[in-house]
Each structure stands twice: as C-alpha cells, then as structure tokens.
XYZ file of C-alpha atoms in Angstrom:
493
model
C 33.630 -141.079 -39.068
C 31.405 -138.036 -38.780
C 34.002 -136.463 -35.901
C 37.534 -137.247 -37.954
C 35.322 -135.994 -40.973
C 34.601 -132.645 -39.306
C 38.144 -132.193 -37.475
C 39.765 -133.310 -40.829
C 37.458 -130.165 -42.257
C 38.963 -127.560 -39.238
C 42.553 -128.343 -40.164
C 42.297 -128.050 -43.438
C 40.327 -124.665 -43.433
C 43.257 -123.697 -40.792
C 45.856 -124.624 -43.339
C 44.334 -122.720 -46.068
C 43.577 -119.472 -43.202
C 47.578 -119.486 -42.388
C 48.331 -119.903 -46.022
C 46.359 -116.194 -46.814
C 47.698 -114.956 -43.514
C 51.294 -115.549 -44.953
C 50.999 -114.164 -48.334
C 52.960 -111.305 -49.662
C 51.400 -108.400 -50.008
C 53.037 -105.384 -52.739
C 52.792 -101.731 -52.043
C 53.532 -98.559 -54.284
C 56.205 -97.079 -52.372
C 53.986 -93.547 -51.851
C 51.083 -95.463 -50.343
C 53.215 -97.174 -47.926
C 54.697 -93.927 -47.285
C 51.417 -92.415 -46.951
C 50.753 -95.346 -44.245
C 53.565 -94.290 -42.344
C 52.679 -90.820 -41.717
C 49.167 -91.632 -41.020
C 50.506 -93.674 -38.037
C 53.143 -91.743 -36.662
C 50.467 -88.904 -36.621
C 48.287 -90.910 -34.965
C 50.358 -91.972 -32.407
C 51.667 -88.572 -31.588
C 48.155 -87.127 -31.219
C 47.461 -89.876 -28.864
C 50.857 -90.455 -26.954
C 53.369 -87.915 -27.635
C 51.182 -84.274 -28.847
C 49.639 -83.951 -25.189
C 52.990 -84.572 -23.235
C 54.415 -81.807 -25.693
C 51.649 -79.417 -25.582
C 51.820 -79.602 -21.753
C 55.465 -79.312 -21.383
C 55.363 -76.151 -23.805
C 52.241 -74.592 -21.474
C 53.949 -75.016 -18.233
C 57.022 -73.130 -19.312
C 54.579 -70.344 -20.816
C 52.278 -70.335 -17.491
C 55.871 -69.427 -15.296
C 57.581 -67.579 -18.519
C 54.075 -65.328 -17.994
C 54.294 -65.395 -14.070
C 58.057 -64.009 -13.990
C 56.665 -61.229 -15.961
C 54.551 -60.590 -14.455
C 56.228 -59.482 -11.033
C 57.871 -56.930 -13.394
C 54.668 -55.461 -15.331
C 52.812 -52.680 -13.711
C 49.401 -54.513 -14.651
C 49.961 -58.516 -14.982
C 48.898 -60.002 -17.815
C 44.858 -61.527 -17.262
C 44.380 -65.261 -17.568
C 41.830 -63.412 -20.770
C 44.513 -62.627 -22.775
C 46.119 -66.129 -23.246
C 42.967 -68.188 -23.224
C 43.510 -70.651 -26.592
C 41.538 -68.692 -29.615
C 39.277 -71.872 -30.931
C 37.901 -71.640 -26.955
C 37.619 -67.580 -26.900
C 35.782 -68.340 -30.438
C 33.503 -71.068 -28.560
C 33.183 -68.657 -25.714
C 32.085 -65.702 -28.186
C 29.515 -67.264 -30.382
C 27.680 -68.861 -26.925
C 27.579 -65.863 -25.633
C 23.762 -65.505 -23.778
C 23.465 -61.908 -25.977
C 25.240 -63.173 -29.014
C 23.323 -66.125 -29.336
C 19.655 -63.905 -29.154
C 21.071 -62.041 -31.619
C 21.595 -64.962 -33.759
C 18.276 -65.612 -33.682
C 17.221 -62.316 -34.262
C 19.176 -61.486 -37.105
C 17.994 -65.396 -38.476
C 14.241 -63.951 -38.348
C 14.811 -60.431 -39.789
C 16.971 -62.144 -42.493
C 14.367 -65.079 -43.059
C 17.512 -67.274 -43.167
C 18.126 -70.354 -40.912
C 19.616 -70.174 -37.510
C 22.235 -72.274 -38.489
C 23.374 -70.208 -41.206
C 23.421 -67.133 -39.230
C 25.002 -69.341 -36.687
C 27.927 -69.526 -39.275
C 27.822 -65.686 -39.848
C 28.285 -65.179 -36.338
C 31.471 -67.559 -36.433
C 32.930 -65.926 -39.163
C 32.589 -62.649 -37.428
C 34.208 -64.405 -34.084
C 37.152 -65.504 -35.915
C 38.319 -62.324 -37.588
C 38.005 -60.100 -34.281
C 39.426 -62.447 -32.025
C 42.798 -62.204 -31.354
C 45.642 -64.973 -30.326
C 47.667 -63.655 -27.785
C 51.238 -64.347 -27.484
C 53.474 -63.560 -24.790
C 56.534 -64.561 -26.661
C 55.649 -62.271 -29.478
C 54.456 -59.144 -27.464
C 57.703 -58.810 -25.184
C 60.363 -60.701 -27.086
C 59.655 -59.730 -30.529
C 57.303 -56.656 -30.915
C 58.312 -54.168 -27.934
C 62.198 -54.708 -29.248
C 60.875 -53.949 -32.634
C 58.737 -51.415 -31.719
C 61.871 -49.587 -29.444
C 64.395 -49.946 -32.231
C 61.883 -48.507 -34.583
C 60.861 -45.798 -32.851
C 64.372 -44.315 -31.382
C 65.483 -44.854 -35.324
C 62.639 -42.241 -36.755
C 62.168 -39.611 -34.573
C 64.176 -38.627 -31.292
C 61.127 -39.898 -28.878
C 60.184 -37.580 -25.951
C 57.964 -38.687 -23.165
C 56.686 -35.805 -21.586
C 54.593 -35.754 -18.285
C 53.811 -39.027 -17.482
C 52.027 -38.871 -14.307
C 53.712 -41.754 -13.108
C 51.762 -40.942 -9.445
C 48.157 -40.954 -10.629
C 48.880 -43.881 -12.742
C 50.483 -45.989 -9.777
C 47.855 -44.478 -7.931
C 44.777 -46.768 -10.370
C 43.044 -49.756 -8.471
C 45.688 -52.361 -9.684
C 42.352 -54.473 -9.842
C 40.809 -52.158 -12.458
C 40.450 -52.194 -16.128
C 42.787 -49.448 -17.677
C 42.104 -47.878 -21.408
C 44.815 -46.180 -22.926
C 42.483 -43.807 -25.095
C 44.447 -41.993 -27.978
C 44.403 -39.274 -30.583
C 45.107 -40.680 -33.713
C 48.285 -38.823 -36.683
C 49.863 -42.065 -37.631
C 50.259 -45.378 -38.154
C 53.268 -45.169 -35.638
C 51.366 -44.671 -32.965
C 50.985 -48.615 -32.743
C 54.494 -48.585 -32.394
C 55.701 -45.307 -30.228
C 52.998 -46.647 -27.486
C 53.421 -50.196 -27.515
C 57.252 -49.187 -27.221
C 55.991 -46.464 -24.183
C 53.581 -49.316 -22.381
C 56.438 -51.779 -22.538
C 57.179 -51.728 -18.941
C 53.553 -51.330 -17.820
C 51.308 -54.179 -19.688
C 50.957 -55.875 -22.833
C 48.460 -53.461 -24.724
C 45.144 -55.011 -26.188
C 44.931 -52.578 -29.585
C 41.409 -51.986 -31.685
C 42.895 -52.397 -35.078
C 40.811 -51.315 -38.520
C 40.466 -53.066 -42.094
C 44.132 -51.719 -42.916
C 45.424 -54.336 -41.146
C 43.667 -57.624 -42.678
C 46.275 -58.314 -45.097
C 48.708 -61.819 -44.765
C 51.237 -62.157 -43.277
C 50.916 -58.551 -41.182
C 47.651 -59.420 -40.018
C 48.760 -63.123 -38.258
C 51.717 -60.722 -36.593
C 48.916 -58.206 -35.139
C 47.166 -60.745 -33.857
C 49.594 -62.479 -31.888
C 49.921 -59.166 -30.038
C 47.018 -59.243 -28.630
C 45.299 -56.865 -31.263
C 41.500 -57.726 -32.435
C 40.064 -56.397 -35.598
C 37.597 -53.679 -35.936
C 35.464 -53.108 -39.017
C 34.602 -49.304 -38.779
C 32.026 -49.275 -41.234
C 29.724 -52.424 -40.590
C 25.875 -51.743 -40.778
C 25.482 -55.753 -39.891
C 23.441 -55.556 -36.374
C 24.916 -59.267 -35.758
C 28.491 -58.168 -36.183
C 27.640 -55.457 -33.857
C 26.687 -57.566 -31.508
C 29.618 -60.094 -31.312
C 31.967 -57.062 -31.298
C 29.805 -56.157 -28.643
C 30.277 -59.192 -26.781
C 34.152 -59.434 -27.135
C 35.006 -55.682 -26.061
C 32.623 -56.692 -22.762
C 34.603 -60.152 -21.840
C 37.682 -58.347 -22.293
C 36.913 -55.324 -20.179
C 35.481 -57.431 -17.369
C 38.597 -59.530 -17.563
C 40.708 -56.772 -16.769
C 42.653 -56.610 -19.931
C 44.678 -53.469 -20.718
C 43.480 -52.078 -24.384
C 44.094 -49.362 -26.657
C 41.484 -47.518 -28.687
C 41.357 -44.557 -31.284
C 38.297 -43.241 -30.169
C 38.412 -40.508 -33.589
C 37.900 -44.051 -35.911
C 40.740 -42.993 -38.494
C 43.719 -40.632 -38.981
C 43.225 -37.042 -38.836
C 43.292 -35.364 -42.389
C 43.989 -32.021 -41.112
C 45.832 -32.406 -37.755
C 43.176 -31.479 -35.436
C 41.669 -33.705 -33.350
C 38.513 -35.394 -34.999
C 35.200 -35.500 -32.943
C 35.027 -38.765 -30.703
C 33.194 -42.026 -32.152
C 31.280 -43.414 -29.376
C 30.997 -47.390 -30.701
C 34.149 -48.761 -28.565
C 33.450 -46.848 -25.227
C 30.083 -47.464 -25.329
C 30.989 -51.302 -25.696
C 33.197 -50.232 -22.265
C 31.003 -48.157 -21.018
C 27.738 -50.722 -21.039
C 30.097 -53.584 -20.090
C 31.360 -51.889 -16.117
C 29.531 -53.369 -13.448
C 29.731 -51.349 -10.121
C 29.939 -54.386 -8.174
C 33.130 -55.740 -10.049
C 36.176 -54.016 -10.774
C 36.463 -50.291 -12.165
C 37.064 -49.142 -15.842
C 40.227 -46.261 -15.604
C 40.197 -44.262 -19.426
C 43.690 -43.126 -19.571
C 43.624 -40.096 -22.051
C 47.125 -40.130 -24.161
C 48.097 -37.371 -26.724
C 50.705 -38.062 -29.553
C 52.522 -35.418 -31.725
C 55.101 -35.673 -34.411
C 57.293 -33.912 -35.680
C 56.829 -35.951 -39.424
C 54.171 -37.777 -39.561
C 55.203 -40.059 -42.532
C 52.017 -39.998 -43.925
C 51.480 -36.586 -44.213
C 51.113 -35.917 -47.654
C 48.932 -38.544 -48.000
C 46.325 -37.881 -45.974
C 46.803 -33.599 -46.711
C 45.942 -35.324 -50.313
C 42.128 -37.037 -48.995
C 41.531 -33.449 -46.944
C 41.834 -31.769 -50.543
C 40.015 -34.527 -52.355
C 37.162 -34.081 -49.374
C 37.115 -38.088 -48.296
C 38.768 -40.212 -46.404
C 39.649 -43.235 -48.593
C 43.293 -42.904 -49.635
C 45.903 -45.588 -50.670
C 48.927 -47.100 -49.252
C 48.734 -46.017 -45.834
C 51.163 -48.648 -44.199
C 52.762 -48.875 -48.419
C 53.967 -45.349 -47.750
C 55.339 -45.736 -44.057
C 57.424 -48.875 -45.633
C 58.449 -46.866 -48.203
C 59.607 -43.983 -46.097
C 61.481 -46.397 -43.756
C 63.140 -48.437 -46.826
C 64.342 -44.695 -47.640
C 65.604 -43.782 -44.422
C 67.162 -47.471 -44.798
C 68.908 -46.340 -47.919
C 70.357 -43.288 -46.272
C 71.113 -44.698 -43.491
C 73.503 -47.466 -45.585
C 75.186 -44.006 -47.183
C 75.688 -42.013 -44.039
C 73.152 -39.459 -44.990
C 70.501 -40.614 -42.399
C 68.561 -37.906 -40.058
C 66.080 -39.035 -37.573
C 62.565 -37.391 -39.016
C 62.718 -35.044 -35.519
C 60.659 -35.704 -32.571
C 57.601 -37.897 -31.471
C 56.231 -37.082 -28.036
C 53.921 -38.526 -26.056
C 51.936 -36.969 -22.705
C 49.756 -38.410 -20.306
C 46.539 -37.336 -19.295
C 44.578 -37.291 -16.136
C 42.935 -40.654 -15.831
C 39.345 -40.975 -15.501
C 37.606 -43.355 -13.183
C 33.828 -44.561 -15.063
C 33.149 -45.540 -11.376
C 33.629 -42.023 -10.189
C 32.081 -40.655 -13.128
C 29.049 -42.708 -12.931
C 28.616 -41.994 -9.259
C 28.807 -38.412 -9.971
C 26.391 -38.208 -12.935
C 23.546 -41.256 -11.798
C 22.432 -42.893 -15.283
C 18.996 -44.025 -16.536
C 18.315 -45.855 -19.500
C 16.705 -42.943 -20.886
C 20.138 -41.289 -19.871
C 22.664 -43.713 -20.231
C 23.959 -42.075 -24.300
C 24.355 -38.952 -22.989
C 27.000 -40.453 -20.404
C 28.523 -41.861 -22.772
C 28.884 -38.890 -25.076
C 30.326 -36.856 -21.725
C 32.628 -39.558 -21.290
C 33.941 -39.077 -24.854
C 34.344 -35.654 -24.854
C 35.788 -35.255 -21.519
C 38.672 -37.440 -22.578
C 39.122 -35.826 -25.884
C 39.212 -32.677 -24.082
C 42.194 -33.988 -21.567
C 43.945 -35.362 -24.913
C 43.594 -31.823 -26.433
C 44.816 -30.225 -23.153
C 47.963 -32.562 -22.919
C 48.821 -32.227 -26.983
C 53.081 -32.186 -26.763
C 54.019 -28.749 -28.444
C 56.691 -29.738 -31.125
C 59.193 -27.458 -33.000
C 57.585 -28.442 -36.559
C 53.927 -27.546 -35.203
C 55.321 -24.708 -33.152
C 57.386 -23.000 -36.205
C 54.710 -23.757 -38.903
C 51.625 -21.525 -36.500
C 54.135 -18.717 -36.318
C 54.655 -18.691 -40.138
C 50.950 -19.065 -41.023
C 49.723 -16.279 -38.204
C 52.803 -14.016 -39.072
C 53.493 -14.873 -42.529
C 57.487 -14.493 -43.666
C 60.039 -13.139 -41.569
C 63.467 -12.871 -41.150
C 64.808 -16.331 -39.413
C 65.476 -14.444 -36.141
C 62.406 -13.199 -35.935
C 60.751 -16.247 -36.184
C 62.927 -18.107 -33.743
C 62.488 -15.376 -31.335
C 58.460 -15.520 -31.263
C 58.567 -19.200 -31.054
C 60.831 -18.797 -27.828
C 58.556 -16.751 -27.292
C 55.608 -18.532 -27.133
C 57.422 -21.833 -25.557
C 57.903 -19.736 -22.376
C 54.337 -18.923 -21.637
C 52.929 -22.585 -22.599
C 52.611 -25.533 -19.331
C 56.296 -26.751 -19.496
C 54.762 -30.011 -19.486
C 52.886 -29.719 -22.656
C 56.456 -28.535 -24.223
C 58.213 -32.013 -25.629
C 61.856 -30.073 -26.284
C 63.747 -29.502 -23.102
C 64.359 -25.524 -22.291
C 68.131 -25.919 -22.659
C 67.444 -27.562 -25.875
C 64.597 -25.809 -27.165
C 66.608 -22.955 -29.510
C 68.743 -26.051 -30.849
C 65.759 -27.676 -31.805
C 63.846 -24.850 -33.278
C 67.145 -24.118 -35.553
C 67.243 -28.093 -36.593
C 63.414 -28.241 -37.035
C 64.135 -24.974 -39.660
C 66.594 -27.166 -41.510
C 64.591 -30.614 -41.837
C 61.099 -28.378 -43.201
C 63.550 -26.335 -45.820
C 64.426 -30.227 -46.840
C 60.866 -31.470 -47.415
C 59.873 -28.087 -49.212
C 57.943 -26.675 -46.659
C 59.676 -23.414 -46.427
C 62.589 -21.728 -48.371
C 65.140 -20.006 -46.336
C 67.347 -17.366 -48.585
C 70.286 -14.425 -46.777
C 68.299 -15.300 -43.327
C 64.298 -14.628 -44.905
C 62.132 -17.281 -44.461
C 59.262 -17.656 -46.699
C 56.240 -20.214 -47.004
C 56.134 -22.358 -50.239
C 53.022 -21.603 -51.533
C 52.012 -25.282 -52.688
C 52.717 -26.792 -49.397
C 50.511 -24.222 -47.419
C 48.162 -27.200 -46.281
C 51.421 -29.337 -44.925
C 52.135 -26.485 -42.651
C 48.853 -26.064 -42.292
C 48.065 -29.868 -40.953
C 51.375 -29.456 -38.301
C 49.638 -25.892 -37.093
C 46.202 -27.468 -36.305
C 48.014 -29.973 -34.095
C 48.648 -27.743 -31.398
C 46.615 -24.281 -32.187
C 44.014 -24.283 -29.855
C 47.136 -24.334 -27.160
C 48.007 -20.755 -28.351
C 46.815 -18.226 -26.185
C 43.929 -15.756 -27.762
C 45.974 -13.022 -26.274
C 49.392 -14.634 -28.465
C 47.700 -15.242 -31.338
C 46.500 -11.452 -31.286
C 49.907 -10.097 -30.820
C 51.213 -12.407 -33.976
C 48.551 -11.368 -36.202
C 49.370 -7.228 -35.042
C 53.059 -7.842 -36.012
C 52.041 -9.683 -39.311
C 50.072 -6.301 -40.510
C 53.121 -4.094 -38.869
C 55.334 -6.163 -41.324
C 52.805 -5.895 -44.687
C 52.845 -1.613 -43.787
C-alpha cells in the first residue's frame, strides 16, 4: 500500500509539473522584442563579434604592411595599439602611478579618486589611430585643400639628409607655427613619408572635429595645465611614443604667432622627448620645418589679440571655415583666386644622440640642454623661413615707404637675387609674375592702394603688413635694409 501510495504521489506531482510546463505564457510585444535583442547580442559577442573583429584586424595588419613598403618610416606597432589598452598601459605606468599617489597625499584625497583623475586625463590625450582615416581620408583632404588655397611650394627639402636618418630612429617634425593650415599643408607634405603623430591644443576638443583628429593619430595637449598629475601622464605618453618610434609633430612656440615672428621656444614637449631618449635604444632626429604664407586666413584675427595685448581670441578654426565657405562661394561664380602661395622648407636635422654626445649632461645640467636644443632648432627654422612675395613686398613698403610700382618691384628683385635661392619659394623665371600678382591680391584685401602706377600703404592696415614683414625680416641683409632706408629719406627730400 505504502509503495502504490507513494508512486501514485510521483505521477500525480508529474502530471501537475507537465501541466505548468505547458502553459501559455503572454508577452507585451516590446518585451519580447527586448528579449530578442538581448539574445542575438549575446550570441554575437560570444560566437559571431570575435570571428568579425578578427577578420576586420587581419585585413588592417596587411592593409598596414602594404603601406608600409611604400612609407619612408613604417608605421610602429604604437600607433595602432587599441586605445582602452594604450589607456590601461598609461595609467599603470611605474611613474604615473607614483604620481598618483603623490598627488593623492598633497591633495588629501583618496588614491582611488586620483586614480580616476589620472584616467580622465589618459582618455582625453590618447589618441585612436586609424590607418584608414590617415591615408584614405585625411591626406586626400588635406591635398585637395591645400592645392585649392594657396599655390603650395616645397622648397629645399633635403631629401639626402632625410634618407640619410637611422630608419630605426625617432623623427620630430618640429614647426613654426602662422596657421591653423599648417595641420593640413604638412600632413599633405609628410604624405609619402609617415603618418604624422600631431600635439594638438584645447581648440580642437569640440565634437565631431575632435573624434576626426583623433583618428589621425593626433593626442591632445592642454597648454595651460598647472595640475602636476596631468603633467605627469602627458609625461608618460610623449615618452612611450618616442621610444616606440612614432613620427610626431610639435609647435614648439605653444600658439600662433600674433605678429609673424617667430615666438620664443616652449620647452614642455621636447623636454618630454628629450628626458624620454635612451642612448642604448634608438636615436631621437628633430627635423626643424619652416612654413610661410602668403594669406594666412587668420590674419586679422590674431593682428586683432597683438593690439588687444593677449592671446585669447575667438573663432580661430570659425574664421578659416568661413574663409573657405567664401572661397566656396566664389569658386561656384567663377570669381575664385587661390589666396597665393604656402611654402614649406626643410631644415637640417638634428641628431639628440649627437647632440648629447657633444655636450655630456648632468642632472644639474640636463635644462640647459634642453633649452640649447630648443633654440638651436628655432634658429634652423628661422634660417630656412620661405621668402614669399606678400612678406617680401610688404618689408620693402614699410622700410621704403610709397613708391612708384616699378620701383618697388625692382628692389624686391632686387633683394630676391642676393637671398639663398633655397630660402626663395617663387621660382626665378616666375618671380616678377608673382611679385605683380602678389600686388594685385594685397590692393584686394586693402592692404595697399595702387593709383596711375603709385603705391601707397593704407594707413589702418599698417600692422597686416606689418605681421607679413616680421615673417621673413631678420633674412634681410643689415647692409639691404640700410640701402632701403637711404632711398626712403632720398624720396621724403
């Protein structure tokens, strides 16, 4: 009895399990849909997201390696390491992490909070690299742009002394900085060479043009940060890069010049470079690179802040956009003219490992390297400055004041012949064509007036001319600059 009892029991509680097993259950159509998604998410990330992921990476990895057989420096394993990992790498960093604690105790904060600081600091410098963007996207952009301005001129390139750099080594394209083109005239001037690494200030944080910057390989600066942590972890990224052997691009001036001469050097980057070489790994190679324009398309902007006596000023990449939508607009009405030319000469490169052999550094000694290094490369930018019609034609007029049109075209001739023919961006069969076009295009913008073959200086745009001069004055010779300043009193007698 007790056994046909219990069995009796197990069927019956079996009965009454199938019966719930078999009930209908109702859904609201948007949480079954909700279902859905959750599993077809979940069985990609586990099935189908890693099969993707690697089919996608190993037709980057030889997409990357046939470039590379055609760039001058290959792009470094660095440059396309996945950002959350360069993040991880940053913020574990043996220096970054003492600093954390550091800046925890001199805060009286937590370690994990500063922890968090430091992350926060990782993620906006670090930049995520992509291959696909650099050379399919930004250097066809950055070409189209550039020949659309200006007419670009590449003067001496020293194409032998830059074969001639340890292909091993660490190059540095280190620039003077007039506009915000010159993210786009070098990246277009690099293209064949290496996919440049750019240190790139606050102007850039804004969506969506920050997200582009960063997938060229840029990483963000902030040039005015008194934090000692973010120091640090700026620090730590410029040193893994340069040890890695990627190819970057710094303004070592820290801004745009207000007045067209070359600003004094900031040491913070190449210091970061600098204190980063070790002699028994590969060698750091500064590249000095000098840009002139004949328009720089902020130039009455930034003549503005020299008047006002600071440097904040508005709508720096606002009034490039608006300059191009303009040239757009003419352009669409068959009144377009390129804005003259943009030039760009090479330097001598400098090796830090000869350097440093040459001039043996202490601790006690080790700044004033770095200050030598900085103003030996500004010097070589300064020595290489492209002479430019617009530059060339606005010293004449301010050391000779006005003058009949031949006149003036005759003393700039004049002065093209006894400059280095490499510094000179016009070609000497071109150079009286260009002088004559360069007159027309500064009458336009109200720089000069020209009236029966007199050319006079518009009083309110003395500064303009004045910014244009600077760029390439201290390439005048004393003895030239003399003999304009002799015919300017002959004139006034």
């Amino acid at each position: 009895m007790d056994i046909c009892a219990r069995s009796s029991c197990n069927v019956s509680a079996a009965a009454q399990h199938g019966g719930l097993m078999s009930q209908t259950v109702e859904l609201p159509l948007w949480l079954f849909a909700l279902i859905l998604v959750f599993a077809a998410v979940t069985f990609a990330s586990h099935f189908l997201f890693p099969s993707v992921r690697w089919f996608f990476r190993r037709r980057l990895e030889r997409a990357v390696a046939r470039l590379n057989q055609r760039l001058e420096r290959p792009i470094q394993p660095f440059n396309l390491t996945q950002r959350h990992d360069m993040i991880q790498r940053l913020i574990f960093d043996p220096q970054v992490t003492q600093a954390i604690a550091d800046h925890a105790h001199a805060e009286g904060i937590p370690e994990n909070v500063a922890f968090q600081e430091a992350r926060r600091y990782a993620r906006e410098i670090v930049p995520s690299f992509s291959a696909f963007t650099y050379f399919s996207l930004a250097i066809r952009a950055a070409r189209l742009l550039s020949n659309a301005v200006y007419t670009v001129r590449f003067g001496h390139q020293r194409s032998g002394s830059l074969r001639a750099i340890d292909p091993d080594a660490t190059v540095i394209f280190v620039m003077n900085h007039r506009s915000n083109m010159d993210y786009v005239l070098v990246t277009y001037l690099a293209a064949e060479r290496s996919a440049l690494s750019y240190a790139v200030g606050e102007w850039a944080r804004v969506w969506p043009l920050s997200g582009l910057i960063r997938a060229m390989g840029a990483y963000f600066i902030r040039r005015r940060s008194r934090s000692g942590l973010y120091h640090k972890v700026l620090a730590a990224y410029v040193r893994l890069a340069t040890q890695a052997g990627v190819t970057q691009a710094v303004f070592p001036e820290g801004g745009l010049t207000l007045d067209g001469r070359i600003a004094p050097v900031k040491l913070g980057l190449l210091r970061y470079m600098v204190e980063a070489y070790d002699p028994k790994r590969r060698d750091v190679v500064f590249v000095p690179v000098a840009l002139n324009y004949d328009r720089v398309l902020e130039d009455s902007v930034l003549t503005s802040a020299a008047r006002r006596g600071q440097r904040r000023f508005r709508a720096r990449i606002g009034v490039i956009a608006l300059r191009l939508l303009r040239q757009l607009g003419l352009w669409l009405i068959g009144r377009y003219r390129r804005a003259g030319f943009a030039a760009v000469n090479f330097g001598e490169p400098l090796s830090l490992r000869a350097y440093m052999e040459a001039h043996p550094t202490t601790a006690e000694t080790e700044s004033a390297v770095v200050r030598g290094i900085g103003h030996e490369l500004m010097v070589r930018i300064a020595r290489n400055m492209p002479v430019l019609p617009v530059p060339l034609l606005s010293w004449v007029l301010l050391n000779a004041g006005d003058q009949s049109r031949a006149t003036l075209l005759a003393r700039a001739e004049d002065i093209l012949a006894t400059l280095s023919g490499g510094t000179v961006a016009a070609r000497k069969v071109d150079s009286g064509l260009a002088l004559e076009q360069a007159l027309v295009r500064m009458q336009a913008r109200g720089l000069l007036d020209i009236r029966e073959g007199w050319v006079t200086i518009e009083a309110e745009r003395l500064d303009g001319l004045q910014f244009y001069a600077n760029s390439i004055a201290h390439l005048i010779p004393a003895k030239m600059l003399a003999e304009q300043k002799e015919n300017a009193a002959s004139a006034n007698t």
